[in-house]
Short mmCIF file of N, CA and C in Angstrom, two decimals:
data_model
loop_
_atom_site.label_atom_id
_atom_site.label_comp_id
_atom_site.label_asym_id
_atom_site.label_seq_id
_atom_site.Cartn_x
_atom_site.Cartn_y
_atom_site.Cartn_z
N GLY D 3 78.66 -48.80 3.03
CA GLY D 3 79.74 -49.61 3.51
C GLY D 3 79.78 -50.98 2.83
N THR D 4 80.74 -51.75 3.20
CA THR D 4 80.93 -53.08 2.63
C THR D 4 79.81 -54.01 3.05
N ILE D 5 79.74 -55.16 2.39
CA ILE D 5 78.74 -56.16 2.75
C ILE D 5 78.95 -56.62 4.19
N ALA D 6 80.20 -56.81 4.60
CA ALA D 6 80.48 -57.22 5.99
C ALA D 6 79.95 -56.18 6.97
N PHE D 7 80.20 -54.90 6.69
CA PHE D 7 79.71 -53.83 7.55
C PHE D 7 78.18 -53.82 7.57
N GLN D 8 77.56 -53.95 6.39
CA GLN D 8 76.11 -53.91 6.31
C GLN D 8 75.49 -55.13 7.00
N THR D 9 76.15 -56.28 6.92
CA THR D 9 75.67 -57.48 7.62
C THR D 9 75.68 -57.23 9.12
N GLU D 10 76.78 -56.65 9.58
CA GLU D 10 76.92 -56.37 11.02
C GLU D 10 75.85 -55.41 11.52
N LYS D 11 75.50 -54.41 10.72
CA LYS D 11 74.50 -53.45 11.19
C LYS D 11 73.06 -53.87 10.85
N GLY D 12 72.91 -55.02 10.18
CA GLY D 12 71.58 -55.56 9.94
C GLY D 12 70.91 -55.07 8.67
N SER D 13 71.66 -54.49 7.75
CA SER D 13 71.06 -54.01 6.51
C SER D 13 71.42 -54.90 5.31
N TYR D 14 71.99 -56.07 5.60
CA TYR D 14 72.26 -57.07 4.56
C TYR D 14 72.03 -58.45 5.17
N ASN D 15 71.31 -59.29 4.43
CA ASN D 15 71.04 -60.65 4.88
C ASN D 15 71.92 -61.60 4.07
N PRO D 16 72.96 -62.18 4.69
CA PRO D 16 73.87 -63.05 3.94
C PRO D 16 73.21 -64.35 3.47
N GLU D 17 72.14 -64.76 4.11
CA GLU D 17 71.45 -65.99 3.70
C GLU D 17 70.70 -65.79 2.38
N THR D 18 70.02 -64.65 2.24
CA THR D 18 69.27 -64.39 1.01
C THR D 18 70.09 -63.59 0.00
N LYS D 19 71.25 -63.08 0.47
CA LYS D 19 72.12 -62.20 -0.34
C LYS D 19 71.35 -60.98 -0.84
N LYS D 20 70.58 -60.40 0.09
CA LYS D 20 69.81 -59.21 -0.24
C LYS D 20 70.09 -58.09 0.77
N PHE D 21 70.06 -56.87 0.24
CA PHE D 21 70.17 -55.69 1.08
C PHE D 21 68.78 -55.33 1.59
N LEU D 22 68.73 -54.80 2.81
CA LEU D 22 67.48 -54.42 3.47
C LEU D 22 67.47 -52.92 3.71
N THR D 23 66.30 -52.33 3.70
CA THR D 23 66.17 -50.90 3.97
C THR D 23 66.64 -50.58 5.39
N TYR D 24 67.34 -49.46 5.51
CA TYR D 24 67.74 -48.94 6.82
C TYR D 24 67.59 -47.43 6.77
N LEU D 25 67.58 -46.79 7.91
CA LEU D 25 67.52 -45.34 7.97
C LEU D 25 68.93 -44.79 8.09
N ASP D 26 69.29 -43.84 7.21
CA ASP D 26 70.62 -43.26 7.30
C ASP D 26 70.69 -42.31 8.49
N SER D 27 71.81 -41.62 8.64
CA SER D 27 72.01 -40.75 9.81
C SER D 27 71.01 -39.60 9.87
N LYS D 28 70.37 -39.29 8.74
CA LYS D 28 69.37 -38.22 8.71
C LYS D 28 67.95 -38.78 8.77
N GLY D 29 67.82 -40.11 8.93
CA GLY D 29 66.51 -40.73 9.02
C GLY D 29 65.86 -41.02 7.68
N ILE D 30 66.65 -40.99 6.62
CA ILE D 30 66.13 -41.22 5.27
C ILE D 30 66.23 -42.71 4.94
N PRO D 31 65.13 -43.33 4.47
CA PRO D 31 65.20 -44.74 4.07
C PRO D 31 66.26 -44.94 2.97
N THR D 32 67.16 -45.88 3.20
CA THR D 32 68.31 -46.12 2.34
C THR D 32 68.48 -47.61 2.15
N ILE D 33 69.05 -48.00 1.00
CA ILE D 33 69.28 -49.41 0.74
C ILE D 33 70.56 -49.57 -0.08
N GLY D 34 71.19 -50.73 0.03
CA GLY D 34 72.39 -51.01 -0.75
C GLY D 34 73.54 -50.12 -0.30
N TYR D 35 74.22 -49.54 -1.28
CA TYR D 35 75.39 -48.71 -1.01
C TYR D 35 75.05 -47.23 -0.99
N GLY D 36 73.95 -46.88 -0.35
CA GLY D 36 73.57 -45.49 -0.19
C GLY D 36 72.43 -45.01 -1.07
N ARG D 37 71.71 -45.92 -1.70
CA ARG D 37 70.59 -45.54 -2.55
C ARG D 37 69.44 -45.01 -1.70
N THR D 38 68.94 -43.83 -2.05
CA THR D 38 67.82 -43.22 -1.33
C THR D 38 66.62 -42.97 -2.25
N GLU D 39 66.84 -43.01 -3.56
CA GLU D 39 65.75 -42.75 -4.50
C GLU D 39 64.81 -43.95 -4.56
N ASN D 40 63.51 -43.68 -4.43
CA ASN D 40 62.47 -44.70 -4.54
C ASN D 40 62.66 -45.88 -3.58
N VAL D 41 63.11 -45.58 -2.37
CA VAL D 41 63.32 -46.63 -1.36
C VAL D 41 62.13 -46.62 -0.40
N LEU D 42 61.57 -47.80 -0.21
CA LEU D 42 60.44 -47.97 0.69
C LEU D 42 60.90 -48.72 1.94
N SER D 43 60.18 -48.56 3.05
CA SER D 43 60.52 -49.33 4.24
C SER D 43 60.27 -50.81 3.97
N ASN D 44 61.04 -51.67 4.58
CA ASN D 44 60.94 -53.12 4.42
C ASN D 44 61.23 -53.60 2.99
N MET D 45 61.97 -52.83 2.25
CA MET D 45 62.35 -53.19 0.89
C MET D 45 63.58 -54.11 0.93
N GLU D 46 63.70 -55.00 -0.03
CA GLU D 46 64.88 -55.85 -0.18
C GLU D 46 65.30 -55.83 -1.64
N ILE D 47 66.62 -55.75 -1.87
CA ILE D 47 67.13 -55.82 -3.25
C ILE D 47 68.33 -56.77 -3.28
N PRO D 48 68.50 -57.49 -4.39
CA PRO D 48 69.65 -58.39 -4.51
C PRO D 48 70.96 -57.60 -4.72
N GLU D 49 72.08 -58.27 -4.45
CA GLU D 49 73.39 -57.64 -4.61
C GLU D 49 73.56 -57.03 -5.99
N GLU D 50 73.13 -57.74 -7.02
CA GLU D 50 73.31 -57.27 -8.40
C GLU D 50 72.65 -55.91 -8.62
N GLU D 51 71.46 -55.74 -8.04
CA GLU D 51 70.76 -54.46 -8.19
C GLU D 51 71.49 -53.36 -7.45
N ALA D 52 71.99 -53.67 -6.25
CA ALA D 52 72.75 -52.67 -5.48
C ALA D 52 74.02 -52.29 -6.24
N ASP D 53 74.70 -53.29 -6.82
CA ASP D 53 75.92 -53.03 -7.59
C ASP D 53 75.61 -52.16 -8.81
N MET D 54 74.52 -52.47 -9.51
CA MET D 54 74.13 -51.71 -10.70
C MET D 54 73.83 -50.26 -10.34
N PHE D 55 73.10 -50.04 -9.24
CA PHE D 55 72.80 -48.68 -8.83
C PHE D 55 74.08 -47.94 -8.47
N LEU D 56 75.00 -48.62 -7.77
CA LEU D 56 76.27 -47.98 -7.41
C LEU D 56 77.04 -47.60 -8.66
N ASP D 57 77.11 -48.48 -9.65
CA ASP D 57 77.80 -48.17 -10.90
C ASP D 57 77.18 -46.95 -11.58
N GLN D 58 75.85 -46.89 -11.59
CA GLN D 58 75.16 -45.74 -12.20
C GLN D 58 75.49 -44.46 -11.44
N ARG D 59 75.53 -44.56 -10.12
CA ARG D 59 75.82 -43.39 -9.30
C ARG D 59 77.25 -42.90 -9.53
N ILE D 60 78.18 -43.83 -9.66
CA ILE D 60 79.57 -43.47 -9.94
C ILE D 60 79.66 -42.76 -11.29
N ASP D 61 78.97 -43.29 -12.29
CA ASP D 61 78.96 -42.65 -13.62
C ASP D 61 78.41 -41.23 -13.53
N GLN D 62 77.37 -41.02 -12.71
CA GLN D 62 76.80 -39.67 -12.54
C GLN D 62 77.83 -38.74 -11.91
N GLU D 63 78.53 -39.24 -10.90
CA GLU D 63 79.52 -38.42 -10.21
C GLU D 63 80.67 -38.05 -11.15
N VAL D 64 81.11 -39.01 -11.98
CA VAL D 64 82.18 -38.73 -12.93
C VAL D 64 81.71 -37.69 -13.95
N SER D 65 80.48 -37.83 -14.43
CA SER D 65 79.92 -36.83 -15.37
C SER D 65 79.91 -35.44 -14.75
N THR D 66 79.59 -35.37 -13.48
CA THR D 66 79.58 -34.08 -12.79
C THR D 66 80.99 -33.52 -12.69
N LEU D 67 81.96 -34.38 -12.38
CA LEU D 67 83.35 -33.92 -12.32
C LEU D 67 83.81 -33.40 -13.68
N ILE D 68 83.41 -34.07 -14.74
CA ILE D 68 83.76 -33.63 -16.09
C ILE D 68 83.12 -32.28 -16.38
N SER D 69 81.83 -32.12 -16.05
CA SER D 69 81.15 -30.85 -16.30
C SER D 69 81.70 -29.73 -15.43
N ASP D 70 82.29 -30.10 -14.29
CA ASP D 70 82.92 -29.10 -13.42
C ASP D 70 84.35 -28.79 -13.85
N LYS D 71 84.75 -29.35 -15.00
CA LYS D 71 86.05 -29.07 -15.61
C LYS D 71 87.24 -29.53 -14.77
N ILE D 72 87.09 -30.69 -14.12
CA ILE D 72 88.24 -31.30 -13.46
C ILE D 72 89.11 -31.87 -14.59
N PRO D 73 90.39 -31.53 -14.63
CA PRO D 73 91.25 -31.97 -15.72
C PRO D 73 91.23 -33.49 -15.92
N ARG D 74 91.17 -33.89 -17.18
CA ARG D 74 91.09 -35.32 -17.53
C ARG D 74 92.29 -36.11 -17.02
N LYS D 75 93.45 -35.45 -16.91
CA LYS D 75 94.63 -36.19 -16.43
C LYS D 75 94.37 -36.78 -15.05
N PHE D 76 93.51 -36.14 -14.27
CA PHE D 76 93.15 -36.67 -12.96
C PHE D 76 92.09 -37.77 -13.08
N LEU D 77 91.10 -37.53 -13.92
CA LEU D 77 89.99 -38.49 -14.04
C LEU D 77 90.39 -39.75 -14.81
N ASN D 78 91.44 -39.69 -15.57
CA ASN D 78 91.89 -40.87 -16.31
C ASN D 78 92.63 -41.86 -15.43
N ASN D 79 93.02 -41.46 -14.24
CA ASN D 79 93.69 -42.37 -13.31
C ASN D 79 92.63 -42.97 -12.37
N PRO D 80 92.52 -44.31 -12.32
CA PRO D 80 91.48 -44.93 -11.50
C PRO D 80 91.54 -44.58 -10.01
N LYS D 81 92.72 -44.43 -9.47
CA LYS D 81 92.83 -44.11 -8.04
C LYS D 81 92.38 -42.68 -7.75
N ILE D 82 92.83 -41.75 -8.58
CA ILE D 82 92.42 -40.36 -8.39
C ILE D 82 90.92 -40.22 -8.62
N LYS D 83 90.43 -40.86 -9.67
CA LYS D 83 89.00 -40.79 -9.97
C LYS D 83 88.17 -41.34 -8.81
N THR D 84 88.60 -42.46 -8.24
CA THR D 84 87.88 -43.05 -7.11
C THR D 84 87.88 -42.09 -5.91
N ALA D 85 89.02 -41.49 -5.63
CA ALA D 85 89.11 -40.54 -4.51
C ALA D 85 88.20 -39.35 -4.73
N LEU D 86 88.19 -38.82 -5.96
CA LEU D 86 87.36 -37.64 -6.25
C LEU D 86 85.87 -37.97 -6.24
N VAL D 87 85.51 -39.13 -6.78
CA VAL D 87 84.10 -39.54 -6.75
C VAL D 87 83.63 -39.68 -5.31
N SER D 88 84.43 -40.31 -4.48
CA SER D 88 84.08 -40.49 -3.07
C SER D 88 83.94 -39.14 -2.36
N LEU D 89 84.91 -38.28 -2.59
CA LEU D 89 84.90 -36.95 -1.96
C LEU D 89 83.65 -36.18 -2.37
N GLN D 90 83.39 -36.13 -3.68
CA GLN D 90 82.23 -35.38 -4.16
C GLN D 90 80.92 -36.01 -3.70
N TYR D 91 80.84 -37.33 -3.74
CA TYR D 91 79.62 -38.01 -3.32
C TYR D 91 79.31 -37.71 -1.85
N ASN D 92 80.34 -37.76 -1.01
CA ASN D 92 80.13 -37.57 0.42
C ASN D 92 79.94 -36.12 0.82
N LEU D 93 80.57 -35.19 0.11
CA LEU D 93 80.44 -33.78 0.46
C LEU D 93 79.39 -33.05 -0.35
N GLY D 94 78.95 -33.67 -1.44
CA GLY D 94 78.01 -32.99 -2.33
C GLY D 94 78.75 -32.08 -3.28
N ARG D 95 78.09 -31.76 -4.36
CA ARG D 95 78.74 -30.95 -5.40
C ARG D 95 79.21 -29.60 -4.88
N SER D 96 78.48 -29.02 -3.95
CA SER D 96 78.85 -27.70 -3.43
C SER D 96 79.64 -27.80 -2.13
N GLY D 97 79.98 -29.01 -1.69
CA GLY D 97 80.63 -29.18 -0.40
C GLY D 97 82.14 -29.07 -0.40
N TRP D 98 82.72 -28.88 -1.57
CA TRP D 98 84.18 -28.78 -1.62
C TRP D 98 84.63 -27.72 -2.63
N PRO D 99 84.07 -26.51 -2.55
CA PRO D 99 84.33 -25.49 -3.58
C PRO D 99 85.79 -25.07 -3.69
N MET D 100 86.46 -24.85 -2.59
CA MET D 100 87.86 -24.39 -2.65
C MET D 100 88.77 -25.50 -3.19
N ALA D 101 88.51 -26.73 -2.74
CA ALA D 101 89.31 -27.85 -3.22
C ALA D 101 89.08 -28.05 -4.72
N LYS D 102 87.84 -28.00 -5.14
CA LYS D 102 87.50 -28.19 -6.55
C LYS D 102 88.15 -27.11 -7.41
N GLU D 103 88.08 -25.88 -6.96
CA GLU D 103 88.68 -24.77 -7.70
C GLU D 103 90.19 -24.96 -7.83
N ALA D 104 90.83 -25.38 -6.76
CA ALA D 104 92.27 -25.62 -6.82
C ALA D 104 92.60 -26.73 -7.81
N LEU D 105 91.82 -27.79 -7.81
CA LEU D 105 92.07 -28.91 -8.73
C LEU D 105 91.82 -28.49 -10.17
N GLN D 106 90.80 -27.68 -10.39
CA GLN D 106 90.53 -27.18 -11.74
C GLN D 106 91.74 -26.43 -12.29
N LYS D 107 92.46 -25.74 -11.41
CA LYS D 107 93.65 -24.97 -11.80
C LYS D 107 94.91 -25.83 -11.82
N GLY D 108 94.80 -27.07 -11.34
CA GLY D 108 95.98 -27.93 -11.27
C GLY D 108 96.86 -27.65 -10.07
N ASP D 109 96.35 -26.91 -9.09
CA ASP D 109 97.10 -26.58 -7.87
C ASP D 109 96.91 -27.70 -6.85
N ILE D 110 97.77 -28.68 -6.92
CA ILE D 110 97.62 -29.89 -6.12
C ILE D 110 97.79 -29.62 -4.63
N ASP D 111 98.77 -28.80 -4.26
CA ASP D 111 98.98 -28.51 -2.84
C ASP D 111 97.75 -27.87 -2.21
N SER D 112 97.17 -26.89 -2.90
CA SER D 112 95.96 -26.25 -2.37
C SER D 112 94.79 -27.23 -2.34
N PHE D 113 94.68 -28.06 -3.38
CA PHE D 113 93.62 -29.07 -3.37
C PHE D 113 93.74 -29.96 -2.14
N LEU D 114 94.94 -30.47 -1.88
CA LEU D 114 95.13 -31.36 -0.72
C LEU D 114 94.77 -30.66 0.58
N PHE D 115 95.12 -29.40 0.68
CA PHE D 115 94.80 -28.63 1.89
C PHE D 115 93.29 -28.48 2.04
N TYR D 116 92.62 -27.97 1.00
CA TYR D 116 91.19 -27.71 1.11
C TYR D 116 90.34 -28.97 1.16
N ALA D 117 90.83 -30.05 0.61
CA ALA D 117 90.05 -31.29 0.61
C ALA D 117 90.23 -32.08 1.90
N PHE D 118 91.42 -32.04 2.49
CA PHE D 118 91.71 -33.00 3.54
C PHE D 118 92.21 -32.44 4.87
N ASP D 119 92.59 -31.18 4.94
CA ASP D 119 93.13 -30.63 6.19
C ASP D 119 91.99 -30.38 7.18
N PRO D 120 92.10 -30.94 8.39
CA PRO D 120 91.02 -30.77 9.38
C PRO D 120 91.12 -29.44 10.14
N SER D 121 90.97 -28.35 9.41
CA SER D 121 91.12 -27.04 10.04
C SER D 121 89.97 -26.11 9.64
N GLU D 122 89.82 -25.06 10.43
CA GLU D 122 88.81 -24.06 10.11
C GLU D 122 89.19 -23.32 8.83
N GLU D 123 90.48 -23.04 8.66
CA GLU D 123 90.94 -22.33 7.47
C GLU D 123 90.60 -23.11 6.19
N ALA D 124 90.71 -24.44 6.27
CA ALA D 124 90.38 -25.27 5.11
C ALA D 124 88.88 -25.51 4.99
N GLY D 125 88.13 -25.15 6.02
CA GLY D 125 86.69 -25.36 6.00
C GLY D 125 86.29 -26.79 6.35
N ASN D 126 87.16 -27.49 7.05
CA ASN D 126 86.92 -28.90 7.35
C ASN D 126 86.88 -29.21 8.84
N THR D 127 86.33 -28.31 9.63
CA THR D 127 86.31 -28.56 11.07
C THR D 127 85.47 -29.79 11.43
N TYR D 128 84.57 -30.21 10.52
CA TYR D 128 83.78 -31.42 10.77
C TYR D 128 84.70 -32.63 10.98
N LEU D 129 85.90 -32.59 10.41
CA LEU D 129 86.83 -33.70 10.56
C LEU D 129 87.35 -33.83 11.99
N LEU D 130 87.28 -32.74 12.74
CA LEU D 130 87.73 -32.77 14.13
C LEU D 130 86.71 -33.47 15.02
N LYS D 131 85.49 -33.65 14.52
CA LYS D 131 84.40 -34.18 15.32
C LYS D 131 84.01 -35.61 14.97
N SER D 132 84.50 -36.13 13.84
CA SER D 132 84.05 -37.45 13.38
C SER D 132 85.22 -38.32 12.97
N LYS D 133 85.46 -39.35 13.75
CA LYS D 133 86.53 -40.28 13.42
C LYS D 133 86.25 -41.01 12.10
N GLY D 134 84.99 -41.37 11.87
CA GLY D 134 84.63 -42.05 10.64
C GLY D 134 84.91 -41.22 9.40
N LEU D 135 84.52 -39.94 9.44
CA LEU D 135 84.76 -39.06 8.30
C LEU D 135 86.25 -38.77 8.14
N THR D 136 86.94 -38.63 9.25
CA THR D 136 88.39 -38.43 9.18
C THR D 136 89.05 -39.61 8.51
N ASN D 137 88.65 -40.82 8.88
CA ASN D 137 89.22 -42.02 8.25
C ASN D 137 88.90 -42.07 6.77
N ARG D 138 87.68 -41.71 6.40
CA ARG D 138 87.29 -41.71 4.98
C ARG D 138 88.13 -40.72 4.19
N ARG D 139 88.31 -39.49 4.72
CA ARG D 139 89.14 -38.50 4.04
C ARG D 139 90.59 -38.98 3.92
N LYS D 140 91.11 -39.66 4.95
CA LYS D 140 92.49 -40.16 4.89
C LYS D 140 92.63 -41.21 3.79
N LYS D 141 91.64 -42.07 3.64
CA LYS D 141 91.69 -43.08 2.57
C LYS D 141 91.62 -42.41 1.20
N GLU D 142 90.76 -41.40 1.07
CA GLU D 142 90.67 -40.67 -0.20
C GLU D 142 91.99 -39.97 -0.51
N GLU D 143 92.58 -39.35 0.50
CA GLU D 143 93.86 -38.66 0.30
C GLU D 143 94.96 -39.64 -0.11
N LYS D 144 94.99 -40.80 0.53
CA LYS D 144 95.99 -41.81 0.20
C LYS D 144 95.83 -42.27 -1.25
N LEU D 145 94.59 -42.56 -1.65
CA LEU D 145 94.32 -42.97 -3.04
C LEU D 145 94.71 -41.87 -4.03
N PHE D 146 94.36 -40.64 -3.70
CA PHE D 146 94.68 -39.52 -4.56
C PHE D 146 96.19 -39.40 -4.75
N LYS D 147 96.93 -39.48 -3.66
CA LYS D 147 98.40 -39.36 -3.74
C LYS D 147 99.02 -40.53 -4.49
N GLU D 148 98.48 -41.74 -4.30
CA GLU D 148 98.98 -42.89 -5.06
C GLU D 148 98.75 -42.67 -6.55
N GLY D 149 97.60 -42.13 -6.89
CA GLY D 149 97.32 -41.82 -8.30
C GLY D 149 98.25 -40.76 -8.85
N LEU D 150 98.56 -39.76 -8.04
CA LEU D 150 99.51 -38.73 -8.47
C LEU D 150 100.86 -39.35 -8.81
N GLU D 151 101.32 -40.28 -7.96
CA GLU D 151 102.58 -40.97 -8.22
C GLU D 151 102.52 -41.68 -9.57
N GLU D 152 101.40 -42.33 -9.85
CA GLU D 152 101.25 -43.09 -11.08
C GLU D 152 101.28 -42.21 -12.33
N ILE D 153 100.80 -40.97 -12.21
CA ILE D 153 100.82 -40.08 -13.37
C ILE D 153 102.02 -39.13 -13.35
N GLY D 154 102.93 -39.36 -12.43
CA GLY D 154 104.17 -38.59 -12.40
C GLY D 154 104.08 -37.23 -11.75
N LEU D 155 103.08 -37.03 -10.91
CA LEU D 155 102.93 -35.74 -10.23
C LEU D 155 103.09 -35.88 -8.71
N GLY D 156 103.53 -37.04 -8.25
CA GLY D 156 103.59 -37.30 -6.82
C GLY D 156 104.51 -36.41 -6.04
N ASN D 157 105.61 -35.97 -6.63
CA ASN D 157 106.55 -35.14 -5.87
C ASN D 157 106.17 -33.67 -5.86
N GLU D 158 105.06 -33.33 -6.54
CA GLU D 158 104.60 -31.93 -6.50
C GLU D 158 103.76 -31.64 -5.27
N ALA D 159 103.21 -32.71 -4.68
CA ALA D 159 102.33 -32.51 -3.52
C ALA D 159 103.08 -32.62 -2.23
#
């Protein structure tokens, strides 16, 4: 989450401008913007280090999207790329197979359904149980659709 959110939950100290270790929802020591690798309890890192790790993580996610053959026309748009990186990061590489397959084929309507519809048919019943995840998916969907408009595909969805 944002620095404001992390300050509120006690995982960022605005006086020292450092992130503090916290346990994620699965009890895994985490720091910064979701870093779990080599994190120790009572660890502190400056904003710059958290930003650098986040940038590296985004680059990894984009590389994975490229290797998964997501068409470049989608990845070349910053809004679509941001939405896809967020979706893949949060669901994991294997967490959105139908949506990914639809996007690989350029089937935008099916992608939108499988990525964002809160239904059993779409495989997203978790969205019916979590307001936070529902809000995150809505933001990703909004970004994705804005990007489609920018590349001239907005009226296809």
